[in-house]
Short mmCIF file of N, CA and C in Angstrom, two decimals:
data_model
loop_
_atom_site.label_atom_id
_atom_site.label_comp_id
_atom_site.label_asym_id
_atom_site.label_seq_id
_atom_site.Cartn_x
_atom_site.Cartn_y
_atom_site.Cartn_z
N MET A 1 1.21 -1.39 0.11
CA MET A 1 0.29 -0.02 -0.11
C MET A 1 0.79 1.01 -0.44
N LYS A 2 0.37 2.23 -0.54
CA LYS A 2 1.15 3.25 -0.99
C LYS A 2 0.82 4.37 0.00
N VAL A 3 1.16 5.87 0.58
CA VAL A 3 0.63 6.85 1.31
C VAL A 3 -0.14 7.33 1.04
N ARG A 4 -0.49 7.68 -1.21
CA ARG A 4 -1.39 7.76 -1.76
C ARG A 4 -3.04 7.48 -1.02
N ASP A 5 -2.87 5.97 -0.62
CA ASP A 5 -3.71 5.42 -0.24
C ASP A 5 -4.26 5.75 1.12
N ALA A 6 -3.66 6.47 1.81
CA ALA A 6 -3.95 6.89 3.35
C ALA A 6 -4.48 7.51 3.79
N MET A 7 -3.29 8.62 2.84
CA MET A 7 -2.99 9.70 2.80
C MET A 7 -4.62 10.89 3.23
N THR A 8 -4.68 11.89 4.11
CA THR A 8 -5.58 13.05 4.19
C THR A 8 -4.94 14.01 2.74
N LYS A 9 -6.62 14.45 1.77
CA LYS A 9 -5.96 14.91 0.75
C LYS A 9 -6.53 16.80 1.01
N GLU A 10 -7.46 16.38 1.84
CA GLU A 10 -8.11 17.65 2.19
C GLU A 10 -7.50 18.63 3.26
N VAL A 11 -6.00 18.98 3.09
CA VAL A 11 -5.20 19.58 4.21
C VAL A 11 -5.60 21.23 4.44
N LYS A 12 -6.00 21.63 5.87
CA LYS A 12 -5.76 22.99 5.94
C LYS A 12 -4.35 23.90 5.71
N VAL A 13 -3.63 25.02 5.30
CA VAL A 13 -2.48 25.42 5.55
C VAL A 13 -2.67 26.68 6.08
N ALA A 14 -1.52 27.20 6.45
CA ALA A 14 -0.99 28.10 6.98
C ALA A 14 0.11 29.29 5.96
N ARG A 15 0.34 30.58 6.08
CA ARG A 15 0.83 31.13 5.34
C ARG A 15 1.88 31.24 6.33
N GLU A 16 3.25 31.80 5.54
CA GLU A 16 4.55 32.26 6.70
C GLU A 16 3.66 33.60 7.46
N ASP A 17 2.95 34.21 7.16
CA ASP A 17 2.87 35.84 7.67
C ASP A 17 1.29 35.15 8.63
N SER A 18 0.63 34.06 8.76
CA SER A 18 -0.04 34.18 9.39
C SER A 18 0.38 34.34 10.73
N THR A 19 -0.88 34.43 12.20
CA THR A 19 0.26 34.83 12.93
C THR A 19 -0.21 33.59 13.89
N ILE A 20 0.16 33.65 15.01
CA ILE A 20 0.62 31.93 15.84
C ILE A 20 -1.25 32.40 16.15
N GLU A 21 -1.66 33.43 16.64
CA GLU A 21 -2.98 33.35 17.60
C GLU A 21 -3.92 32.67 16.54
N TYR A 22 -3.83 33.16 15.21
CA TYR A 22 -4.42 32.23 13.51
C TYR A 22 -4.00 31.04 13.98
N VAL A 23 -3.23 30.78 13.61
CA VAL A 23 -2.85 29.20 13.48
C VAL A 23 -3.46 28.09 14.87
N ALA A 24 -3.09 28.80 16.11
CA ALA A 24 -3.92 28.19 17.24
C ALA A 24 -4.74 28.00 16.98
N ASN A 25 -5.61 28.75 16.83
CA ASN A 25 -6.91 28.73 16.67
C ASN A 25 -7.77 28.07 15.65
N GLU A 26 -6.89 27.46 14.27
CA GLU A 26 -7.13 26.78 13.71
C GLU A 26 -6.79 25.66 13.96
N MET A 27 -5.98 24.94 14.50
CA MET A 27 -5.68 23.86 15.21
C MET A 27 -6.63 23.63 16.13
N LYS A 28 -6.87 24.53 16.97
CA LYS A 28 -8.19 24.10 18.12
C LYS A 28 -9.14 23.78 17.29
N ASN A 29 -9.76 24.47 16.42
CA ASN A 29 -11.01 24.56 15.56
C ASN A 29 -11.28 23.03 14.67
N LEU A 30 -10.19 23.00 14.59
CA LEU A 30 -10.16 21.68 13.34
C LEU A 30 -9.32 20.56 14.34
N ASN A 31 -9.61 20.77 15.67
CA ASN A 31 -8.95 19.73 16.92
C ASN A 31 -7.41 19.02 16.09
N ILE A 32 -6.38 19.44 15.39
CA ILE A 32 -5.34 19.16 14.95
C ILE A 32 -4.25 20.21 15.85
N GLY A 33 -3.01 19.28 15.43
CA GLY A 33 -1.98 19.57 16.12
C GLY A 33 -0.47 19.61 15.30
N SER A 34 -0.91 19.76 14.11
CA SER A 34 0.07 20.45 13.26
C SER A 34 -0.54 21.27 11.94
N ILE A 35 0.34 22.09 11.29
CA ILE A 35 -0.49 22.58 10.31
C ILE A 35 0.51 22.65 9.10
N PRO A 36 1.10 22.41 8.04
CA PRO A 36 1.92 22.97 6.86
C PRO A 36 1.71 24.34 6.56
N VAL A 37 2.94 24.62 5.99
CA VAL A 37 3.16 26.03 5.70
C VAL A 37 3.61 26.00 4.59
N CYS A 38 2.73 26.77 3.50
CA CYS A 38 2.54 26.47 1.70
C CYS A 38 2.56 28.34 2.04
N ASP A 39 3.37 28.27 0.52
CA ASP A 39 3.43 29.51 -0.26
C ASP A 39 2.06 29.81 -0.92
N LEU A 40 1.77 30.72 -1.85
CA LEU A 40 0.59 30.83 -2.39
C LEU A 40 0.32 29.52 -3.83
N ASN A 41 1.19 29.25 -4.14
CA ASN A 41 1.07 28.03 -5.13
C ASN A 41 1.66 26.65 -4.22
N ASN A 42 1.16 26.65 -3.13
CA ASN A 42 0.93 25.47 -2.53
C ASN A 42 2.67 24.84 -2.32
N LYS A 43 3.56 25.30 -2.71
CA LYS A 43 5.16 24.79 -2.16
C LYS A 43 4.85 24.51 -0.41
N LEU A 44 5.42 23.49 -0.34
CA LEU A 44 5.56 23.12 1.11
C LEU A 44 7.13 24.09 1.48
N LEU A 45 6.61 25.46 2.65
CA LEU A 45 7.98 25.56 3.31
C LEU A 45 8.24 25.20 4.65
N GLY A 46 7.12 24.88 5.24
CA GLY A 46 7.94 24.10 6.48
C GLY A 46 6.45 23.83 7.13
N ILE A 47 6.25 23.41 8.64
CA ILE A 47 5.35 23.02 9.45
C ILE A 47 5.36 23.71 10.59
N VAL A 48 4.34 23.74 11.08
CA VAL A 48 3.88 24.20 13.03
C VAL A 48 3.37 23.69 13.24
N THR A 49 4.08 22.94 14.93
CA THR A 49 3.12 22.08 15.18
C THR A 49 2.73 22.80 16.73
N ASP A 50 1.84 22.41 17.76
CA ASP A 50 1.20 23.07 19.18
C ASP A 50 2.53 23.09 19.62
N ARG A 51 3.17 22.33 19.75
CA ARG A 51 4.57 22.17 20.44
C ARG A 51 5.50 23.29 19.86
N ASP A 52 5.45 23.56 18.68
CA ASP A 52 6.37 24.80 17.98
C ASP A 52 6.10 26.12 18.72
N ILE A 53 4.82 26.32 18.70
CA ILE A 53 4.31 27.12 19.09
C ILE A 53 4.36 27.97 20.98
N VAL A 54 4.52 26.97 21.53
CA VAL A 54 4.64 26.85 22.94
C VAL A 54 5.87 27.03 23.15
N VAL A 55 7.29 26.07 22.46
CA VAL A 55 8.63 25.96 22.79
C VAL A 55 9.09 27.42 22.00
N ARG A 56 9.38 27.16 20.51
CA ARG A 56 9.65 28.18 20.20
C ARG A 56 8.86 29.80 20.17
N GLY A 57 7.61 29.87 20.62
CA GLY A 57 6.54 31.02 20.40
C GLY A 57 6.77 31.32 21.67
N LEU A 58 5.24 31.27 22.57
CA LEU A 58 5.18 31.55 24.00
C LEU A 58 6.04 31.44 25.19
N SER A 59 7.05 30.47 25.01
CA SER A 59 8.04 30.46 26.06
C SER A 59 9.55 31.23 25.86
N GLN A 60 9.12 31.97 24.39
CA GLN A 60 10.53 32.68 24.04
C GLN A 60 9.79 33.94 24.14
N GLY A 61 8.98 34.53 24.65
CA GLY A 61 8.00 35.75 24.45
C GLY A 61 7.23 36.74 23.17
N LYS A 62 7.33 35.51 22.42
CA LYS A 62 6.82 35.48 20.73
C LYS A 62 5.26 35.33 21.36
N GLY A 63 4.54 36.15 21.94
CA GLY A 63 2.69 36.20 21.42
C GLY A 63 1.71 35.78 20.43
N GLY A 64 0.90 35.59 20.26
CA GLY A 64 0.04 35.78 19.27
C GLY A 64 0.23 36.60 18.09
N ASN A 65 0.87 37.76 18.10
CA ASN A 65 1.12 38.52 17.04
C ASN A 65 1.77 38.16 16.27
N TYR A 66 2.77 37.07 16.65
CA TYR A 66 3.85 36.65 15.93
C TYR A 66 3.78 36.02 14.65
N THR A 67 4.20 36.08 13.77
CA THR A 67 3.88 35.23 12.44
C THR A 67 4.34 33.42 12.79
N ILE A 68 3.93 32.78 12.07
CA ILE A 68 4.50 31.23 11.90
C ILE A 68 5.87 31.22 11.71
N LYS A 69 6.35 32.20 10.61
CA LYS A 69 7.55 31.94 9.96
C LYS A 69 8.39 32.04 11.07
N ASP A 70 8.11 32.54 12.57
CA ASP A 70 9.19 33.03 13.59
C ASP A 70 9.38 31.72 14.17
N VAL A 71 8.46 30.44 14.44
CA VAL A 71 8.54 29.31 14.80
C VAL A 71 8.27 28.10 14.37
N MET A 72 7.77 28.15 13.11
CA MET A 72 7.63 26.66 12.21
C MET A 72 9.30 26.38 12.27
N THR A 73 9.08 25.28 12.03
CA THR A 73 10.09 24.21 11.53
C THR A 73 9.94 23.88 9.63
N THR A 74 11.52 24.35 9.87
CA THR A 74 11.50 24.32 8.43
C THR A 74 12.05 23.21 7.38
N ASN A 75 12.03 23.30 6.48
CA ASN A 75 12.23 21.91 5.39
C ASN A 75 11.89 20.36 6.48
N PRO A 76 10.67 20.72 6.63
CA PRO A 76 10.30 19.36 7.22
C PRO A 76 10.56 18.35 6.43
N VAL A 77 10.60 16.80 7.44
CA VAL A 77 10.58 15.45 6.76
C VAL A 77 9.23 15.49 6.06
N SER A 78 9.35 14.77 4.90
CA SER A 78 8.38 14.60 4.00
C SER A 78 8.28 13.34 3.07
N VAL A 79 7.15 12.86 2.70
CA VAL A 79 7.13 11.36 1.92
C VAL A 79 6.31 12.25 0.30
N SER A 80 6.82 11.55 -0.34
CA SER A 80 5.80 11.68 -1.64
C SER A 80 4.62 10.49 -1.86
N PRO A 81 3.84 10.98 -2.48
CA PRO A 81 2.57 9.78 -2.56
C PRO A 81 2.86 8.23 -3.03
N ASP A 82 3.93 8.38 -3.29
CA ASP A 82 4.22 6.64 -3.99
C ASP A 82 5.23 5.91 -2.52
N THR A 83 5.35 6.82 -1.50
CA THR A 83 6.42 6.38 -0.96
C THR A 83 5.43 4.63 -0.42
N SER A 84 5.79 4.10 0.09
CA SER A 84 4.83 2.38 0.60
C SER A 84 4.76 3.09 2.33
N ILE A 85 4.04 2.47 2.77
CA ILE A 85 3.32 2.73 4.27
C ILE A 85 4.34 2.21 5.15
N HIS A 86 4.84 1.15 4.81
CA HIS A 86 6.56 0.92 5.69
C HIS A 86 7.27 1.64 5.75
N GLU A 87 7.74 2.29 4.26
CA GLU A 87 8.84 3.29 4.54
C GLU A 87 8.02 4.30 4.98
N ALA A 88 6.98 4.97 5.14
CA ALA A 88 6.47 5.99 5.86
C ALA A 88 6.62 5.75 7.71
N THR A 89 5.91 4.59 7.72
CA THR A 89 6.14 4.62 8.89
C THR A 89 7.57 4.12 9.70
N ASP A 90 8.80 3.93 9.24
CA ASP A 90 9.89 3.56 9.52
C ASP A 90 10.61 4.87 9.24
N ILE A 91 10.08 5.88 8.58
CA ILE A 91 10.30 7.62 8.59
C ILE A 91 9.83 8.45 9.83
N MET A 92 8.78 7.73 10.15
CA MET A 92 7.94 8.79 11.41
C MET A 92 8.73 7.69 12.46
N SER A 93 9.16 6.87 12.44
CA SER A 93 9.52 6.08 14.07
C SER A 93 11.20 7.37 14.01
N GLN A 94 12.16 7.07 12.86
CA GLN A 94 13.21 7.41 13.21
C GLN A 94 13.31 8.79 13.59
N ASN A 95 12.62 9.67 12.96
CA ASN A 95 12.30 11.32 13.39
C ASN A 95 11.27 11.18 14.52
N GLN A 96 10.91 10.37 15.18
CA GLN A 96 10.19 10.68 15.94
C GLN A 96 8.73 11.99 15.93
N ILE A 97 8.05 11.55 14.82
CA ILE A 97 7.36 12.80 14.08
C ILE A 97 5.75 11.79 13.95
N ARG A 98 4.26 12.43 14.33
CA ARG A 98 3.25 11.65 14.07
C ARG A 98 2.42 11.88 12.83
N ARG A 99 3.49 13.24 11.96
CA ARG A 99 2.35 13.86 11.17
C ARG A 99 3.38 13.44 9.84
N LEU A 100 3.02 13.21 8.67
CA LEU A 100 4.43 13.90 7.36
C LEU A 100 3.70 14.35 6.86
N PRO A 101 3.91 15.35 6.21
CA PRO A 101 3.49 16.47 4.83
C PRO A 101 3.72 15.25 3.58
N VAL A 102 3.09 14.88 2.47
CA VAL A 102 3.12 14.56 1.25
C VAL A 102 3.04 15.06 0.38
N VAL A 103 4.28 15.25 -0.58
CA VAL A 103 4.71 16.14 -1.56
C VAL A 103 4.85 15.90 -3.14
N ASP A 104 4.51 16.24 -3.44
CA ASP A 104 4.62 15.95 -5.36
C ASP A 104 5.59 16.81 -6.09
N ASN A 105 6.82 16.52 -6.09
CA ASN A 105 7.26 18.42 -6.71
C ASN A 105 7.57 19.01 -6.26
N GLY A 106 7.62 19.05 -4.83
CA GLY A 106 7.75 20.25 -3.98
C GLY A 106 6.36 20.94 -3.51
N THR A 107 5.33 20.31 -4.13
CA THR A 107 3.67 20.84 -4.01
C THR A 107 3.10 19.95 -2.92
N LEU A 108 2.30 20.60 -1.96
CA LEU A 108 1.89 19.59 -0.65
C LEU A 108 0.64 19.00 -1.74
N VAL A 109 0.30 18.00 -1.34
CA VAL A 109 -0.66 16.83 -1.81
C VAL A 109 -1.63 16.30 -1.10
N GLY A 110 -0.87 16.52 0.53
CA GLY A 110 -1.79 15.71 1.23
C GLY A 110 -0.77 15.96 2.51
N MET A 111 -1.39 14.68 3.50
CA MET A 111 -0.85 14.74 4.94
C MET A 111 -0.92 13.67 5.32
N LEU A 112 0.35 12.42 6.07
CA LEU A 112 -0.02 11.48 6.11
C LEU A 112 0.00 11.42 7.88
N ALA A 113 -0.63 10.71 8.82
CA ALA A 113 -0.90 10.79 10.39
C ALA A 113 -0.60 9.64 10.72
N ILE A 114 -0.08 9.32 12.39
CA ILE A 114 0.26 8.04 12.07
C ILE A 114 -1.42 6.90 12.74
N GLY A 115 -2.24 7.96 13.05
CA GLY A 115 -3.66 7.90 12.64
C GLY A 115 -4.38 7.44 12.01
N ASP A 116 -3.62 7.78 10.78
CA ASP A 116 -4.47 6.94 8.92
C ASP A 116 -3.87 5.90 8.89
N VAL A 117 -2.97 5.51 9.29
CA VAL A 117 -2.24 4.33 9.06
C VAL A 117 -2.46 3.48 10.40
N ALA A 118 -3.48 3.37 11.47
CA ALA A 118 -3.24 2.89 12.57
C ALA A 118 -5.00 1.83 12.32
N VAL A 119 -5.79 3.10 11.37
CA VAL A 119 -7.12 2.21 11.12
C VAL A 119 -6.73 1.35 9.50
N ARG A 120 -5.95 0.95 9.79
CA ARG A 120 -5.78 0.20 8.34
C ARG A 120 -5.59 -1.22 9.10
N ASP A 121 -6.52 -1.81 9.10
CA ASP A 121 -5.76 -3.52 9.76
C ASP A 121 -4.70 -3.79 9.50
N ASN A 122 -4.35 -4.32 8.35
CA ASN A 122 -2.71 -4.27 7.67
C ASN A 122 -1.63 -3.72 8.18
N PHE A 123 -2.34 -2.61 8.79
CA PHE A 123 -0.87 -1.37 9.21
C PHE A 123 -1.11 -1.53 10.32
N ILE A 124 -2.12 -2.11 11.44
CA ILE A 124 -2.33 -1.42 12.96
C ILE A 124 -0.94 -1.95 13.38
N ASP A 125 0.03 -3.03 13.40
CA ASP A 125 1.16 -3.17 14.14
C ASP A 125 2.27 -2.61 13.51
N GLN A 126 2.40 -2.19 12.48
CA GLN A 126 3.18 -1.04 12.25
C GLN A 126 3.31 0.21 12.95
N ALA A 127 2.26 0.67 13.06
CA ALA A 127 1.73 2.13 13.71
C ALA A 127 1.97 1.77 15.05
N GLY A 128 1.74 0.86 15.50
CA GLY A 128 1.92 0.46 17.27
C GLY A 128 3.60 0.71 17.24
N ASP A 129 4.06 -0.13 16.15
CA ASP A 129 5.55 0.12 16.47
C ASP A 129 6.31 1.53 16.07
N ALA A 130 5.70 2.27 14.99
CA ALA A 130 6.55 3.48 14.39
C ALA A 130 5.78 4.45 16.16
N LEU A 131 4.87 4.39 17.11
CA LEU A 131 4.48 4.89 17.58
C LEU A 131 5.04 4.87 19.11
N SER A 132 5.18 3.36 19.30
CA SER A 132 6.32 3.32 20.17
C SER A 132 7.66 3.63 20.49
N SER A 133 8.04 4.24 18.74
CA SER A 133 9.56 4.72 18.92
C SER A 133 9.11 6.00 19.23
N ILE A 134 8.15 6.81 18.25
CA ILE A 134 7.63 8.38 18.27
C ILE A 134 7.67 8.77 20.13
N SER A 135 7.51 7.68 20.59
CA SER A 135 7.28 8.44 21.87
C SER A 135 7.55 7.78 22.94
N GLU A 136 9.38 7.71 22.71
CA GLU A 136 10.41 7.12 23.27
C GLU A 136 10.71 8.72 23.62
N PRO A 137 11.39 8.42 25.12
CA PRO A 137 12.08 10.18 25.48
C PRO A 137 13.32 10.94 24.27
N SER A 138 13.36 11.80 24.29
CA SER A 138 14.57 11.92 23.40
C SER A 138 16.16 11.77 23.92
N ARG A 139 15.86 12.51 24.97
CA ARG A 139 16.71 12.88 26.20
C ARG A 139 16.30 12.37 27.41
N PRO A 140 17.15 11.56 28.29
CA PRO A 140 16.89 10.94 29.79
C PRO A 140 16.13 11.95 30.86
N ASN A 141 15.23 11.69 31.19
CA ASN A 141 14.53 12.35 32.42
C ASN A 141 15.16 13.08 33.53
N ILE A 142 15.10 14.21 33.74
CA ILE A 142 16.11 14.88 35.07
C ILE A 142 15.24 15.36 35.97
#
């Protein structure tokens, strides 16, 4: 099975000049934890997560009026629609991420979340293995 078979195709995107407050409200309204950042041609520029907003934004004194460009992750890990689900879950596991932008020639065409994989009967074990690796602490607890 390929990523194109499991990805979400209708994806809410933000622009670099979107405010932190606007994107945080979009995440709340859509009940999602990340939003890809694209230019007007839907070229992927980055991704912003709820954690980015807190760690790179609010904790650094960047309030809701700052732009997403100030807190987003640039050059995010992504996959193509033709990537196998197995390879995509390996990438999620290795990079400890739960969501992957799906790009075709640099243009965002969808998002693949660990939940998209978990609901597929034949990939439940892979999703569980990936989630286990994603959830491992990246540094020792202090």
